[in-house]
Amino acid sequence: MQLFGLADCNNFYCSCERVFHPELNNRPVVVLSNNDGCVIARSNESKALGVKMGTPFYQVRQLLDDNHVAVFSSNYTLYGSLSHRVMSLLSQYTPHLDIYSIDEAFLDFSDMEKGCDLKAYGEQLVRRVSKSTGIPISLGIAPTRTLAKMASKFAKKYKGYHGCCLMDTDEKRQKALALFPIEDVWGIGRRISKQLEYFGIHTAADFAAKSERWVRQHFNVTTARTWEELNGVSCISVDELPQKQSICTSRSFSDQGVSDRHVLEEAVANFASRCAEKLRHQGSCCKSIMVFAYTSRFNERVPAHMIYETITLSVATQSSAEIIHEALKVLRRAYVPGTYYYKKAGVILMDIVPERPCQQDLFDKVDRRKQQFLTRTIDRINLLNGQNKVRLAIQGTDIRFGLKHEYLSHRYTTNIQDLLVVKV
DNA sequence: TCTGGGGTCCTAGGACCC
DNA sequence: TCTGGGGTCCTAGGACCC
């Protein structure tokens, strides 16, 4: 029988912060997005206070203060490192682990030996991860990925499951579907759940009971697949996409934004550089580079402007210098003189192809071997001495478009200076 | 005053081909 | 007056996910 497990870290970013601040257990915690803009993670206590996901920080600041909520800026270095620990533990429990996001992974339990007590096995896994990493997780096990996601939410919600909910019979499935709101189903977002509500569908069971014809008539294939999955037919695969099809690096600028052309160029150079690193990390080259920048969507009092410009190269590249150079060319081409306060900018690499084989251009003027040698050498130096130690001059000596991180915790697991001191 | 970042997939419509 | 049929490819926009 086909069975999937979904392991989900509970309130992941908050839990990461708690690992090194045990005094925060049972106290409300929130983690903010880049620039300390929005609330992007909440502990259960913060959820109980009514703090909503994605709320702008300034709108809840008073509420958080009044309730002595611990506030953190996002510390992705720390979260990435703890995620890696969790994932490597999970991989010991399954022949095949699909990492779905920083805090979630699917486990393949299909060929577990007959007679194996999967519920006990799952509970043991949950205990082990929690004990070894300090991160609490919930595990759902079911015949399809969509149902496994659902089961994991039950595991999270009800203490009686001891962190693991096994949904392996039709009877259990029917019961769960009837209790599960349609808008919480994986793959059903705000828009579609609203349409479903209009048809009188409020729970996953209501939806699953509709005919396939009806679903196909009113919605697209993606929604039809979700319907099948709820009915126990596995048809959504989490493609192992080691090769991303687009790579994006973007940031919002703090305060009123960036209007100085040189600062914008410096920012774009750094985004392009980071994109190129990600590109090489997955062993790819890209043929198209898009640069974008836009003024605030919210502030109607300042003039609005948007830059969206793409360039296509004749030969795919992975060289930082070339990608930065082209990105700046694109930016300069699209730049409009005038005082615009850009609130956000970014670089997107597209048309991504494997680094080998690489289609050459008969009239190519670049010495590709030399370029590759230079790139590799710089990568090696930076690997040993720290990110961006060697970089292009245009990237600047300090990051002038500075991001706000007022409540940043230490990099306890990745920086020797930040190691926790334990008193004796 | 202050509003995140990084992805994927599907579909409709237009351009173009013979 | 009257204007076919069958295809592919690309793009923008919308929906979804964490």
Coordinates of C-alpha atoms (C1' of nucleotides) in Angstrom, one line a residue:
Chain A
M1 CA 0.0 0.0 0.0
Q2 CA 1.2 3.4 -0.9
L3 CA 1.7 5.6 2.2
F4 CA 3.2 9.1 2.5
G5 CA 4.4 10.8 5.6
L6 CA 4.5 14.5 6.0
A7 CA 6.8 15.9 8.7
D8 CA 6.1 19.6 9.5
C9 CA 8.1 21.6 12.0
N10 CA 5.8 23.4 14.4
N11 CA 6.1 27.2 14.1
F12 CA 9.5 26.6 12.7
Y13 CA 11.3 30.0 12.9
C14 CA 10.0 30.6 16.4
S15 CA 11.0 27.1 17.5
C16 CA 14.5 27.8 16.1
E17 CA 14.8 30.9 18.2
R18 CA 13.6 29.0 21.3
V19 CA 16.3 26.3 20.9
F20 CA 18.9 28.9 22.1
H21 CA 16.5 30.8 24.4
P22 CA 14.8 28.1 26.4
E23 CA 13.5 30.8 28.8
L24 CA 11.1 31.6 25.9
N25 CA 9.3 28.3 26.1
N26 CA 5.6 29.0 27.0
R27 CA 6.2 32.7 26.2
P28 CA 4.8 34.3 23.1
V29 CA 7.4 34.7 20.3
V30 CA 7.2 36.2 16.8
V31 CA 9.7 36.4 13.9
L32 CA 9.7 39.3 11.4
S33 CA 10.4 39.3 7.7
N34 CA 13.4 41.1 6.1
N35 CA 13.6 44.8 7.1
D36 CA 11.5 43.9 10.1
G37 CA 8.5 44.5 7.9
C38 CA 5.8 41.9 8.6
V39 CA 5.2 39.1 11.1
I40 CA 6.0 35.8 9.4
A41 CA 6.1 33.3 12.2
R42 CA 4.2 33.1 15.5
S43 CA 4.4 30.8 18.4
N44 CA 1.1 29.3 19.7
E45 CA 0.9 31.9 22.4
S46 CA 1.3 34.7 19.8
K47 CA -1.4 33.1 17.7
A48 CA -3.7 33.1 20.7
L49 CA -3.1 36.8 21.1
G50 CA -4.6 37.2 17.7
V51 CA -1.4 38.2 15.8
K52 CA -2.1 37.3 12.2
M53 CA 0.4 36.0 9.7
G54 CA 1.8 38.7 7.4
T55 CA 0.6 41.6 9.5
P56 CA 2.8 44.7 9.2
F57 CA 5.0 45.0 12.4
Y58 CA 4.1 48.6 13.1
Q59 CA 0.4 47.7 13.3
V60 CA 0.9 45.1 16.1
R61 CA 3.8 46.7 17.8
Q62 CA 1.8 48.0 20.7
L63 CA 0.0 44.7 21.2
L64 CA 3.3 42.8 21.2
D65 CA 4.8 45.2 23.7
D66 CA 1.8 45.0 26.0
N67 CA 2.0 41.3 26.1
H68 CA 5.8 41.0 26.5
V69 CA 6.1 39.1 23.2
A70 CA 9.7 38.2 22.3
V71 CA 10.4 39.7 18.8
F72 CA 13.1 38.5 16.4
S73 CA 14.3 39.6 13.0
S74 CA 14.6 36.7 10.7
N75 CA 17.9 34.9 10.9
Y76 CA 18.0 32.6 7.9
T77 CA 21.5 31.4 8.6
L78 CA 20.3 29.9 11.8
Y79 CA 17.0 28.5 10.4
G80 CA 18.8 26.9 7.4
S81 CA 21.3 25.2 9.7
L82 CA 18.7 23.8 12.0
S83 CA 16.5 22.7 9.0
H84 CA 19.5 20.7 7.8
R85 CA 19.8 18.9 11.1
V86 CA 16.1 18.0 11.1
M87 CA 16.2 16.8 7.5
S88 CA 19.2 14.6 8.0
L89 CA 17.4 12.9 11.0
L90 CA 14.3 12.4 9.0
S91 CA 16.2 10.8 6.1
Q92 CA 17.2 8.0 8.5
Y93 CA 13.5 7.0 8.8
T94 CA 12.7 6.5 5.1
P95 CA 14.3 5.2 2.0
H96 CA 13.2 8.3 0.2
L97 CA 12.9 11.9 1.6
D98 CA 11.5 14.7 -0.5
I99 CA 12.4 18.1 1.1
Y100 CA 9.4 20.3 0.3
S101 CA 10.4 23.5 2.1
I102 CA 12.7 24.7 4.8
D103 CA 10.4 23.2 7.5
E104 CA 8.6 20.4 5.7
A105 CA 9.4 17.1 4.0
F106 CA 7.6 14.1 2.6
L107 CA 8.7 10.6 3.7
D108 CA 7.9 7.5 1.7
F109 CA 6.5 4.8 3.9
S110 CA 5.1 2.7 1.1
D111 CA 7.2 -0.4 1.5
M112 CA 7.2 -0.6 5.3
E113 CA 7.2 -4.2 6.4
K114 CA 3.9 -5.7 7.0
G115 CA 3.0 -5.8 10.6
C116 CA 5.2 -2.8 11.4
D117 CA 3.4 -0.6 13.9
L118 CA 3.6 2.6 11.8
K119 CA 2.0 4.7 14.5
A120 CA 4.6 3.7 17.1
Y121 CA 7.3 4.2 14.5
G122 CA 6.1 7.7 13.7
E123 CA 5.8 8.7 17.4
Q124 CA 9.4 7.5 17.9
L125 CA 10.5 9.7 15.0
V126 CA 8.8 12.7 16.4
R127 CA 10.4 12.2 19.8
R128 CA 13.8 11.7 18.3
V129 CA 13.7 14.9 16.2
S130 CA 12.5 16.9 19.2
K131 CA 15.1 15.5 21.5
S132 CA 18.0 15.7 19.2
T133 CA 17.4 19.2 17.6
G134 CA 15.0 20.9 20.0
I135 CA 12.5 21.4 17.2
P136 CA 9.0 20.0 17.8
I137 CA 7.5 18.4 14.7
S138 CA 4.1 16.9 13.6
L139 CA 3.8 13.9 11.4
G140 CA 0.9 12.9 9.3
I141 CA 0.7 9.5 7.5
A142 CA -1.8 8.8 4.7
P143 CA -2.3 7.3 1.3
T144 CA -1.8 10.6 -0.6
R145 CA 0.3 13.7 0.0
T146 CA -2.7 15.9 0.3
L147 CA -4.2 13.6 3.0
A148 CA -0.8 13.4 4.7
K149 CA -0.7 17.2 5.0
M150 CA -4.2 17.1 6.5
A151 CA -3.2 14.3 8.9
S152 CA -0.2 16.4 10.1
K153 CA -2.5 19.2 11.0
F154 CA -4.5 16.9 13.1
A155 CA -1.3 15.7 14.7
K156 CA -0.4 19.3 15.5
K157 CA -3.8 20.2 16.8
Y158 CA -4.6 17.3 19.1
K159 CA -2.2 16.4 21.9
G160 CA -3.6 12.9 22.1
Y161 CA -1.9 11.9 18.8
H162 CA 1.6 12.4 20.5
G163 CA 2.7 14.2 17.3
C164 CA 1.8 11.5 14.8
C165 CA -1.6 11.0 13.1
L166 CA -2.0 7.8 11.0
M167 CA -4.8 7.9 8.5
D168 CA -4.6 4.5 6.9
T169 CA -8.3 3.4 6.6
D170 CA -11.3 4.8 4.7
E171 CA -13.2 5.2 7.9
K172 CA -10.5 7.4 9.4
R173 CA -10.2 9.3 6.2
Q174 CA -14.0 10.1 6.0
K175 CA -14.0 11.2 9.6
A176 CA -11.1 13.6 9.0
L177 CA -12.5 15.0 5.8
A178 CA -15.7 15.9 7.6
L179 CA -13.9 17.8 10.3
F180 CA -11.5 19.7 7.9
P181 CA -12.4 23.1 6.6
I182 CA -12.1 23.3 2.8
E183 CA -9.9 26.4 2.9
D184 CA -7.3 24.5 4.9
V185 CA -6.8 21.9 2.2
W186 CA -3.4 21.9 0.5
G187 CA -3.9 23.3 -3.0
I188 CA -7.1 25.2 -2.2
G189 CA -6.3 28.8 -1.7
R190 CA -8.4 31.9 -0.9
R191 CA -9.9 32.3 -4.3
I192 CA -11.0 28.7 -4.9
S193 CA -12.3 28.2 -1.4
K194 CA -14.5 31.2 -1.8
Q195 CA -15.9 29.8 -5.0
L196 CA -16.5 26.5 -3.4
E197 CA -18.2 28.1 -0.5
Y198 CA -20.6 29.7 -3.0
F199 CA -21.5 26.1 -4.1
G200 CA -22.2 25.2 -0.5
I201 CA -19.0 23.4 0.0
H202 CA -17.6 24.0 3.5
T203 CA -15.5 20.9 4.4
A204 CA -13.1 18.7 2.6
A205 CA -15.8 16.0 2.8
D206 CA -18.3 18.2 0.9
F207 CA -15.8 18.7 -1.8
A208 CA -14.7 15.0 -2.0
A209 CA -18.3 14.0 -2.4
K210 CA -18.8 16.0 -5.6
S211 CA -18.5 14.1 -8.9
E212 CA -15.3 14.3 -10.9
R213 CA -17.3 15.8 -13.8
W214 CA -18.6 18.6 -11.7
V215 CA -15.1 19.4 -10.5
R216 CA -13.7 19.4 -14.0
Q217 CA -16.5 21.6 -15.2
H218 CA -16.0 24.3 -12.7
F219 CA -12.2 24.2 -12.0
N220 CA -8.9 23.5 -13.7
V221 CA -6.8 20.3 -13.6
T222 CA -4.9 21.4 -10.5
T223 CA -8.0 21.5 -8.4
A224 CA -9.3 18.2 -9.9
R225 CA -6.1 16.6 -8.8
T226 CA -6.6 17.8 -5.3
W227 CA -10.1 16.3 -5.4
E228 CA -8.7 12.9 -6.5
E229 CA -6.1 13.1 -3.7
L230 CA -8.8 13.7 -1.1
N231 CA -10.5 10.6 -2.4
G232 CA -7.5 8.5 -1.8
V233 CA -5.9 8.5 -5.3
S234 CA -2.4 9.7 -5.2
C235 CA -1.6 11.9 -8.2
I236 CA 0.4 14.9 -7.0
S237 CA 4.1 14.2 -7.2
V238 CA 6.6 16.5 -5.6
D239 CA 9.0 16.6 -8.5
E240 CA 12.5 16.5 -7.4
L241 CA 13.5 19.7 -9.2
P242 CA 17.2 19.9 -8.3
Q243 CA 17.3 22.4 -11.2
K244 CA 15.3 25.5 -10.5
Q245 CA 13.7 27.0 -13.6
S246 CA 14.1 30.6 -12.3
I247 CA 16.4 32.1 -9.7
C248 CA 15.4 35.3 -8.0
T249 CA 17.1 37.6 -5.5
S250 CA 15.2 40.6 -4.4
R251 CA 14.8 42.9 -1.4
S252 CA 12.7 45.7 -0.1
F253 CA 14.5 48.8 0.9
S254 CA 14.0 50.2 4.3
D255 CA 12.4 53.6 5.2
Q256 CA 11.3 55.6 2.2
G257 CA 13.3 53.6 -0.4
V258 CA 16.2 54.2 -2.7
S259 CA 16.3 57.1 -5.2
D260 CA 20.1 57.5 -5.8
R261 CA 21.0 55.8 -9.0
H262 CA 24.3 54.6 -7.8
V263 CA 22.9 53.0 -4.7
L264 CA 20.3 51.3 -6.9
E265 CA 23.1 50.0 -9.2
E266 CA 25.1 48.8 -6.2
A267 CA 22.0 46.9 -4.9
V268 CA 21.3 45.3 -8.3
A269 CA 24.9 44.3 -8.6
N270 CA 24.7 42.5 -5.3
F271 CA 21.4 40.8 -6.2
A272 CA 22.9 39.7 -9.5
S273 CA 26.0 38.4 -7.7
R274 CA 23.8 36.4 -5.3
C275 CA 21.8 35.0 -8.1
A276 CA 24.9 33.8 -9.9
E277 CA 26.1 32.0 -6.8
K278 CA 22.8 30.2 -6.5
L279 CA 23.0 29.4 -10.2
R280 CA 26.5 27.8 -9.9
H281 CA 25.4 26.0 -6.8
Q282 CA 22.9 24.0 -8.8
G283 CA 25.3 23.5 -11.7
S284 CA 23.4 25.6 -14.2
C285 CA 23.8 28.5 -16.6
C286 CA 21.2 31.0 -17.6
K287 CA 20.4 32.8 -20.9
S288 CA 18.0 35.5 -19.7
I289 CA 18.4 38.1 -17.0
M290 CA 15.6 40.3 -15.7
V291 CA 16.0 43.3 -13.6
F292 CA 13.1 45.0 -11.8
A293 CA 12.5 47.9 -9.4
Y294 CA 9.4 49.6 -8.3
T295 CA 8.2 52.3 -6.0
S296 CA 5.8 51.6 -3.1
R297 CA 2.5 50.0 -3.8
F298 CA 1.1 51.5 -0.7
N299 CA 2.2 55.1 -0.7
E300 CA 0.1 57.1 -3.2
R301 CA 1.6 60.4 -2.3
V302 CA 4.9 59.7 -4.1
P303 CA 5.2 59.3 -7.9
A304 CA 5.0 55.6 -9.0
H305 CA 7.4 54.0 -11.4
M306 CA 8.2 50.5 -12.4
I307 CA 11.2 49.0 -14.2
Y308 CA 10.9 45.6 -15.8
E309 CA 13.5 44.8 -18.3
T310 CA 15.0 41.6 -19.7
I311 CA 18.1 40.8 -21.7
T312 CA 18.7 37.5 -23.5
L313 CA 22.3 36.4 -24.0
S314 CA 23.6 34.5 -27.0
V315 CA 25.6 32.1 -24.8
A316 CA 24.3 30.9 -21.5
T317 CA 26.6 31.9 -18.6
Q318 CA 27.2 31.4 -14.9
S319 CA 29.9 34.0 -14.4
S320 CA 29.2 36.5 -11.7
A321 CA 31.1 39.2 -13.5
E322 CA 29.1 38.7 -16.7
I323 CA 25.7 38.4 -15.0
I324 CA 26.4 41.6 -13.0
H325 CA 27.6 43.4 -16.1
E326 CA 24.5 42.5 -18.1
A327 CA 22.1 43.2 -15.2
L328 CA 23.6 46.7 -14.9
K329 CA 23.3 47.2 -18.6
V330 CA 19.7 46.3 -18.4
L331 CA 19.1 48.6 -15.5
R332 CA 20.8 51.6 -17.1
R333 CA 18.8 51.0 -20.3
A334 CA 15.6 51.1 -18.4
Y335 CA 16.5 53.8 -15.9
V336 CA 14.4 56.9 -16.2
P337 CA 15.8 60.1 -14.8
G338 CA 13.7 61.7 -12.1
T339 CA 13.2 61.3 -8.5
Y340 CA 11.6 58.0 -7.8
Y341 CA 11.9 56.3 -4.5
Y342 CA 12.3 52.6 -5.3
K343 CA 11.0 50.5 -2.5
K344 CA 11.9 47.1 -3.9
A345 CA 14.3 45.8 -6.5
G346 CA 15.6 42.4 -7.7
V347 CA 17.2 40.2 -10.3
I348 CA 15.7 37.1 -11.8
L349 CA 17.6 34.6 -13.9
M350 CA 15.6 32.6 -16.4
D351 CA 16.1 30.2 -19.3
I352 CA 18.2 28.0 -17.1
V353 CA 20.1 25.2 -18.6
P354 CA 22.6 22.6 -17.3
E355 CA 26.2 23.9 -17.4
R356 CA 27.1 21.0 -19.7
P357 CA 26.6 20.6 -22.5
C358 CA 26.6 24.3 -23.3
Q359 CA 25.6 25.7 -26.7
Q360 CA 28.4 27.9 -28.0
D361 CA 28.2 30.9 -30.3
L362 CA 30.3 31.0 -33.4
F363 CA 30.9 34.7 -33.0
D364 CA 31.4 34.7 -29.2
K365 CA 34.0 37.2 -28.2
V366 CA 34.4 36.0 -24.6
D367 CA 37.2 33.6 -23.7
R368 CA 35.0 31.2 -21.8
R369 CA 37.8 29.1 -20.3
K370 CA 39.5 32.1 -18.8
Q371 CA 36.1 33.4 -17.5
Q372 CA 35.4 30.0 -15.9
F373 CA 38.8 29.9 -14.3
L374 CA 38.4 33.3 -12.8
T375 CA 34.9 32.5 -11.5
R376 CA 36.1 29.2 -9.9
T377 CA 39.1 30.8 -8.3
I378 CA 36.9 33.6 -6.7
D379 CA 34.4 31.0 -5.5
R380 CA 37.2 29.0 -3.8
I381 CA 38.6 32.1 -2.1
N382 CA 35.2 33.1 -0.8
L383 CA 34.4 29.6 0.4
L384 CA 37.5 29.7 2.6
N385 CA 37.3 33.3 3.7
G386 CA 33.6 34.2 3.7
Q387 CA 30.9 35.2 1.3
N388 CA 31.7 38.3 -0.9
K389 CA 35.3 38.6 0.4
V390 CA 36.3 39.0 -3.3
R391 CA 33.8 40.9 -5.3
L392 CA 33.4 43.5 -8.1
A393 CA 34.0 47.1 -7.2
I394 CA 30.5 48.0 -8.2
Q395 CA 29.1 45.9 -5.4
G396 CA 30.5 48.4 -3.0
T397 CA 32.4 48.1 0.3
D398 CA 29.4 48.2 2.6
I399 CA 25.9 47.5 1.7
R400 CA 24.5 51.0 1.4
F401 CA 20.9 50.0 0.8
G402 CA 21.1 48.6 4.3
L403 CA 18.4 46.3 5.5
K404 CA 16.8 46.6 8.9
H405 CA 17.4 43.8 11.4
E406 CA 17.0 45.3 14.8
Y407 CA 16.2 42.1 16.6
L408 CA 18.6 39.7 15.1
S409 CA 19.7 36.7 17.2
H410 CA 23.1 35.1 16.9
R411 CA 24.3 32.6 14.4
Y412 CA 24.7 30.0 17.1
T413 CA 25.4 27.0 14.9
T414 CA 27.4 28.6 12.0
N415 CA 29.7 31.2 13.5
I416 CA 32.4 30.4 16.0
Q417 CA 32.1 33.9 17.5
D418 CA 28.4 33.3 18.3
L419 CA 28.8 30.0 20.1
L420 CA 26.7 29.8 23.2
V421 CA 28.7 30.2 26.4
V422 CA 27.6 27.7 29.0
K423 CA 28.4 28.7 32.6
V424 CA 30.0 26.1 34.8
Chain B
dT1 C1' 6.8 56.9 8.9
dC2 C1' 6.5 51.7 8.7
dT3 C1' 3.6 46.5 4.4
dG4 C1' 8.8 39.8 3.0
dG5 C1' 11.1 36.6 -0.3
dG6 C1' 11.3 32.8 -3.4
dG7 C1' 9.3 29.5 -6.0
dT8 C1' 5.8 26.3 -9.4
dC9 C1' 2.0 25.3 -12.5
dC10 C1' -2.0 26.3 -15.6
dT11 C1' -4.6 28.8 -19.0
dA12 C1' -6.1 32.1 -22.5
dG13 C1' -5.0 34.6 -26.2
dG14 C1' -2.0 36.2 -29.8
dA15 C1' 1.4 35.4 -33.4
dC16 C1' 2.9 32.5 -36.5
dC17 C1' 3.2 28.3 -39.6
dC18 C1' 1.5 25.4 -43.7
Chain C
dT1 C1' -21.5 40.0 -49.9
dC2 C1' -18.8 35.9 -49.0
dT3 C1' -12.7 34.7 -45.7
dG4 C1' -10.7 27.3 -43.5
dG5 C1' -8.6 24.1 -40.6
dG6 C1' -5.2 22.5 -37.8
dG7 C1' -1.2 23.1 -35.4
dT8 C1' 2.9 25.1 -32.2
dC9 C1' 5.1 28.4 -29.4
dC10 C1' 5.3 32.3 -26.4
dT11 C1' 3.8 35.4 -22.9
dA12 C1' 1.2 37.6 -19.3
dG13 C1' -1.6 36.9 -15.7
dG14 C1' -3.7 34.3 -12.1
dA15 C1' -3.6 30.8 -8.8
dC16 C1' -1.2 28.3 -5.5
dC17 C1' 2.6 26.9 -2.0
dC18 C1' 5.9 27.8 2.2

